[in-house]
Amino acid sequence: MIEIQNLTKTFGEGQGAHAALRDINLTIEDGDVFGIIGQSGAGKSTLVRCINLLERPTGGRIVIDGQDVTSFKGKQLLELRSSIGMIFQNFSLFQQRTVLRNVTFPLELRHEKKAKAEARALELLELVGLAGKARNYPSQLSGGQQQRVAIARALANDPKVMLCDEATSALDTRTTAQVLDLLRNINREMGVTMVVITHSLAVAEQICNKVAVIDEGRVVEVGETRQVLKSPQSPVTRELIGMNFTSVDGGSAQPSACADEMRQGVTAVMVEEAVSTVSFVESTNIPASGPVNEPEGVR
């Protein structure tokens, strides 16, 4: 279980200070696929990065399985991050490494024997449907295939939790649906708790059992996904919901179940699936499950 208690995060000081998160309180149960939705700049990514301490909270606590991890450093922090996988919007793969060696990278950091690391990586590549791509390089793969490699890498340390930061934003709608199906199967079959950051209600509807809506750093609504989308209580949530809201499988002619219910009386505005061109750039504190820059001397 992840408990986020009175969490705040402020960037800068004095007159230039910006409160990115304001008194956030959320409980994410084991096995949840918990969506955090909101418009750009709402604080979604900052919140998810506080969970594995890529961002240090200014105040409040992150409690995981009854243990306050907020002040973890050194070995404790490394162990925490090894138990939390993370996938990013732009995949964050090593272009000079093969698919296989991208997946073995977290295991190399733990000094796992090469044969054992490669066996684990091949097992995960089969799980994500890329068993035949082990010797390829990322540049030889499609966007959807690259994200599958990133998912396999995030699973290498057998994490309890996976953080998904706009993991499908750079993908077309059909590929998005395939990746979401994969994540849902991982959740069901492996019991991995997932925290899904997204601006897309279609993504939230397809994969999340619960959602929290964030606006200007505050939680404005939280509950079971179907209930929140069917009967939004916050004006912010209503602004995010479209009358012609459809599922992410690319079929514009077939409205989702939530869309049918919305037509019966929920007032909302149109929301379309967006493809973001913003690249995630991580300069420091990258967890083993998703680094951007390879340490000197590792090949």
Coordinates of C-alpha atoms in Angstrom, one line a residue:
M1 CA 0.0 0.0 0.0
I2 CA 1.2 3.5 -0.8
E3 CA -0.1 6.3 1.5
I4 CA 0.6 9.9 0.5
Q5 CA 0.0 12.1 3.5
N6 CA -0.2 15.9 3.4
L7 CA 2.4 16.0 0.6
T8 CA 3.7 19.4 -0.6
K9 CA 6.4 20.2 -3.1
T10 CA 7.6 23.7 -3.7
F11 CA 10.2 24.7 -6.3
G12 CA 12.3 27.8 -5.7
E13 CA 12.3 30.2 -2.8
G14 CA 10.9 33.6 -1.8
Q15 CA 8.9 35.5 -4.3
G16 CA 9.9 33.1 -7.0
A17 CA 8.6 30.0 -5.2
H18 CA 6.1 27.8 -7.0
A19 CA 3.9 25.3 -5.1
A20 CA 3.7 22.3 -7.5
L21 CA 1.8 20.1 -4.9
R22 CA -0.4 21.3 -2.2
D23 CA -1.5 19.0 0.7
I24 CA -1.9 15.9 -1.3
N25 CA -3.6 12.9 0.4
L26 CA -4.1 9.6 -1.4
T27 CA -4.2 5.9 -0.6
I28 CA -3.2 3.4 -3.3
E29 CA -4.0 -0.1 -2.4
D30 CA -2.0 -3.2 -3.4
G31 CA -3.0 -4.3 -6.8
D32 CA -4.6 -1.0 -7.8
V33 CA -4.1 0.5 -11.2
F34 CA -4.4 4.1 -9.9
G35 CA -4.7 6.9 -12.5
I36 CA -3.6 10.4 -11.8
I37 CA -5.2 12.7 -14.3
G38 CA -5.3 16.4 -15.0
Q39 CA -4.3 19.0 -17.5
S40 CA -0.6 19.9 -18.3
G41 CA 1.0 21.6 -15.4
A42 CA -1.4 20.3 -12.8
G43 CA 1.4 18.5 -10.9
K44 CA 0.9 14.9 -12.0
S45 CA 4.5 14.1 -12.9
T46 CA 5.8 15.9 -9.9
L47 CA 3.6 13.7 -7.7
V48 CA 4.6 10.4 -9.2
R49 CA 8.3 11.4 -9.0
C50 CA 7.9 12.1 -5.3
I51 CA 6.8 8.4 -4.8
N52 CA 10.3 7.1 -5.7
L53 CA 12.0 10.3 -4.4
L54 CA 13.2 11.5 -7.8
E55 CA 11.8 14.7 -6.3
R56 CA 12.1 15.2 -2.6
P57 CA 8.9 16.4 -1.0
T58 CA 9.0 19.8 0.7
G59 CA 6.5 18.5 3.3
G60 CA 4.4 15.5 4.2
R61 CA 5.1 11.8 4.0
I62 CA 5.3 8.9 1.5
V63 CA 4.5 5.7 3.4
I64 CA 5.0 2.4 1.5
D65 CA 3.8 -0.8 3.2
G66 CA 3.7 0.9 6.5
Q67 CA 7.2 2.4 6.3
D68 CA 7.9 6.1 5.9
V69 CA 10.3 6.3 3.0
T70 CA 10.4 10.1 2.7
S71 CA 13.8 10.5 4.3
F72 CA 15.5 7.4 2.7
K73 CA 19.0 7.9 1.5
G74 CA 21.9 5.7 0.4
K75 CA 21.3 2.0 0.4
Q76 CA 17.7 2.4 1.6
L77 CA 16.9 4.6 -1.3
L78 CA 18.5 2.2 -3.8
E79 CA 16.5 -0.6 -2.4
L80 CA 13.3 1.4 -2.6
R81 CA 13.9 2.3 -6.2
S82 CA 14.7 -1.3 -7.1
S83 CA 11.3 -2.2 -5.8
I84 CA 9.6 0.5 -8.0
G85 CA 9.8 0.2 -11.8
M86 CA 9.2 3.3 -13.9
I87 CA 8.5 3.9 -17.6
F88 CA 8.6 7.3 -19.3
Q89 CA 7.0 9.0 -22.2
N90 CA 10.0 8.9 -24.5
F91 CA 11.1 5.3 -23.5
S92 CA 14.6 6.4 -22.2
L93 CA 16.4 3.5 -23.8
F94 CA 20.2 3.3 -24.4
Q95 CA 20.5 3.7 -28.2
Q96 CA 24.0 2.0 -28.2
R97 CA 22.8 -1.1 -26.4
T98 CA 20.8 -3.9 -27.8
V99 CA 17.3 -4.6 -26.6
L100 CA 18.6 -7.5 -24.5
R101 CA 21.3 -5.3 -22.8
N102 CA 18.8 -2.5 -22.2
V103 CA 16.7 -5.0 -20.2
T104 CA 19.7 -6.5 -18.3
F105 CA 21.0 -3.0 -17.3
P106 CA 19.2 -2.9 -13.9
L107 CA 20.5 -6.4 -13.1
E108 CA 24.1 -5.4 -14.1
L109 CA 23.8 -2.5 -11.5
R110 CA 23.1 -5.2 -8.9
H111 CA 26.1 -7.2 -10.1
E112 CA 23.9 -10.1 -11.3
K113 CA 25.8 -12.8 -13.1
K114 CA 25.6 -12.3 -16.9
A115 CA 23.9 -15.7 -17.7
K116 CA 21.3 -15.1 -15.0
A117 CA 20.6 -11.5 -16.1
E118 CA 20.2 -12.5 -19.7
A119 CA 17.9 -15.4 -18.9
R120 CA 15.7 -13.0 -16.9
A121 CA 15.8 -10.5 -19.7
L122 CA 14.8 -13.1 -22.3
E123 CA 12.0 -14.2 -20.1
L124 CA 10.7 -10.6 -19.9
L125 CA 11.1 -10.0 -23.6
E126 CA 8.9 -13.0 -24.3
L127 CA 6.4 -11.6 -21.8
V128 CA 6.1 -8.3 -23.7
G129 CA 6.0 -10.0 -27.1
L130 CA 9.6 -9.2 -28.2
A131 CA 11.4 -12.5 -27.9
G132 CA 12.7 -12.2 -31.5
K133 CA 14.1 -8.6 -31.0
A134 CA 16.7 -9.3 -28.4
R135 CA 19.6 -8.5 -30.7
N136 CA 18.1 -5.5 -32.3
Y137 CA 18.8 -1.9 -31.3
P138 CA 16.2 0.6 -30.2
S139 CA 16.5 2.6 -33.5
Q140 CA 15.3 -0.6 -35.3
L141 CA 12.0 -0.7 -33.4
S142 CA 8.7 1.1 -33.6
G143 CA 7.6 3.4 -30.8
G144 CA 5.3 0.8 -29.4
Q145 CA 8.1 -1.8 -29.4
Q146 CA 10.5 0.6 -27.7
Q147 CA 7.9 1.1 -24.9
R148 CA 7.6 -2.6 -24.5
V149 CA 11.4 -2.8 -24.0
A150 CA 11.1 -0.1 -21.4
I151 CA 8.3 -2.1 -19.7
A152 CA 10.5 -5.2 -19.7
R153 CA 13.4 -3.3 -18.2
A154 CA 11.1 -1.8 -15.5
L155 CA 10.2 -5.4 -14.5
A156 CA 13.7 -6.7 -14.4
N157 CA 14.0 -6.2 -10.6
D158 CA 10.6 -7.8 -10.0
P159 CA 9.1 -4.6 -8.6
K160 CA 6.0 -4.3 -6.4
V161 CA 5.0 -1.0 -8.0
M162 CA 5.3 0.4 -11.5
L163 CA 5.1 4.2 -12.1
C164 CA 3.9 5.1 -15.6
D165 CA 4.5 8.7 -16.5
E166 CA 2.5 9.5 -19.7
A167 CA 3.7 6.1 -21.0
T168 CA 1.5 6.2 -24.1
S169 CA 1.5 9.9 -25.0
A170 CA 4.0 9.4 -27.8
L171 CA 2.1 6.5 -29.3
D172 CA -0.8 6.3 -31.8
T173 CA -4.2 5.2 -30.5
R174 CA -4.0 1.6 -31.7
T175 CA -0.5 1.1 -30.2
T176 CA -1.6 2.8 -27.1
A177 CA -4.4 0.2 -26.7
Q178 CA -1.9 -2.6 -27.1
V179 CA 0.5 -1.2 -24.5
L180 CA -2.3 -0.6 -22.1
D181 CA -3.5 -4.2 -22.6
L182 CA 0.0 -5.4 -21.7
L183 CA 0.2 -3.2 -18.6
R184 CA -3.2 -4.5 -17.5
N185 CA -2.1 -8.1 -18.0
I186 CA 1.0 -7.5 -15.9
N187 CA -1.1 -6.0 -13.2
R188 CA -3.5 -9.0 -13.2
E189 CA -1.0 -11.8 -13.6
M190 CA 2.0 -10.5 -11.6
G191 CA 0.1 -8.4 -9.0
V192 CA 2.1 -5.3 -9.7
T193 CA 0.5 -2.1 -8.4
M194 CA 0.5 0.6 -11.0
V195 CA 0.3 4.4 -10.8
V196 CA -0.6 5.8 -14.2
I197 CA 0.0 9.5 -15.0
T198 CA -2.1 10.6 -18.0
H199 CA -3.9 13.6 -19.4
S200 CA -6.2 11.2 -21.3
L201 CA -9.5 10.0 -19.8
A202 CA -9.6 7.3 -22.5
V203 CA -6.4 5.8 -21.0
A204 CA -7.8 6.1 -17.5
E205 CA -11.1 4.4 -18.5
Q206 CA -9.4 1.5 -20.2
I207 CA -6.8 0.5 -17.5
C208 CA -7.5 2.3 -14.2
N209 CA -9.8 1.0 -11.4
K210 CA -9.4 4.2 -9.5
V211 CA -8.5 7.8 -10.4
A212 CA -7.5 11.1 -8.7
V213 CA -8.0 14.3 -10.6
I214 CA -5.4 17.0 -9.9
D215 CA -5.6 20.7 -10.7
E216 CA -3.1 23.3 -9.7
G217 CA -1.3 20.9 -7.4
R218 CA -4.4 19.9 -5.5
V219 CA -6.6 16.7 -5.6
V220 CA -10.0 17.9 -6.6
E221 CA -11.7 14.5 -7.0
V222 CA -10.9 10.9 -6.3
G223 CA -12.8 7.6 -6.6
E224 CA -13.5 4.6 -8.7
T225 CA -12.9 5.4 -12.3
R226 CA -16.3 4.5 -13.6
Q227 CA -18.1 6.6 -11.0
V228 CA -15.8 9.6 -11.4
L229 CA -16.2 9.6 -15.2
K230 CA -20.0 8.8 -15.0
S231 CA -20.8 11.4 -12.3
P232 CA -18.0 13.9 -12.0
Q233 CA -18.4 16.2 -8.9
S234 CA -15.7 18.7 -9.6
P235 CA -16.0 21.4 -12.4
V236 CA -12.4 20.5 -13.2
T237 CA -13.3 16.9 -13.9
R238 CA -16.3 18.0 -16.0
E239 CA -14.0 20.1 -18.2
L240 CA -11.9 17.0 -18.9
I241 CA -14.8 14.8 -20.0
G242 CA -16.2 14.8 -23.5
M243 CA -19.7 13.9 -24.7
N244 CA -18.2 11.9 -27.6
F245 CA -15.6 10.2 -25.4
T246 CA -14.4 7.0 -27.0
S247 CA -12.1 4.1 -26.1
V248 CA -8.5 4.1 -27.2
D249 CA -8.6 1.2 -29.6
G250 CA -8.9 3.6 -32.5
G251 CA -12.6 2.9 -33.2
S252 CA -14.2 6.3 -33.3
A253 CA -17.6 4.7 -34.3
Q254 CA -17.9 2.7 -31.1
P255 CA -18.4 4.8 -27.9
S256 CA -17.2 3.5 -24.6
A257 CA -19.6 2.4 -21.9
C258 CA -18.9 5.6 -20.0
A259 CA -19.7 7.6 -23.0
D260 CA -23.1 6.0 -23.3
E261 CA -23.8 6.9 -19.6
M262 CA -22.5 10.4 -20.0
R263 CA -25.0 11.0 -22.8
Q264 CA -27.8 10.4 -20.3
G265 CA -27.2 13.6 -18.5
V266 CA -23.6 14.4 -17.6
T267 CA -22.6 17.8 -19.1
A268 CA -19.0 17.8 -20.4
V269 CA -16.6 19.0 -23.0
M270 CA -14.8 17.2 -25.8
V271 CA -11.5 15.5 -25.0
E272 CA -9.3 14.1 -27.7
E273 CA -6.3 11.7 -27.4
A274 CA -3.2 13.9 -27.9
V275 CA 0.2 12.9 -29.1
S276 CA 2.8 14.8 -27.2
T277 CA 6.1 15.9 -28.7
V278 CA 7.7 16.9 -25.4
S279 CA 10.6 14.7 -24.6
F280 CA 11.3 13.7 -21.0
V281 CA 14.8 14.7 -20.0
E282 CA 16.1 13.3 -16.8
S283 CA 19.4 14.7 -15.6
T284 CA 19.8 13.4 -12.1
N285 CA 18.7 10.6 -9.7
I286 CA 17.6 8.2 -12.4
P287 CA 16.4 4.9 -10.8
A288 CA 17.9 1.6 -12.0
S289 CA 14.6 0.8 -13.9
G290 CA 14.8 3.8 -16.2
P291 CA 18.1 5.7 -16.6
V292 CA 18.7 8.1 -19.4
N293 CA 22.5 8.5 -19.4
E294 CA 24.7 5.4 -19.2
P295 CA 27.4 5.6 -16.5
E296 CA 30.9 5.9 -17.9
G297 CA 32.6 2.6 -18.7
V298 CA 29.4 0.6 -19.0
R299 CA 28.9 -0.9 -22.5

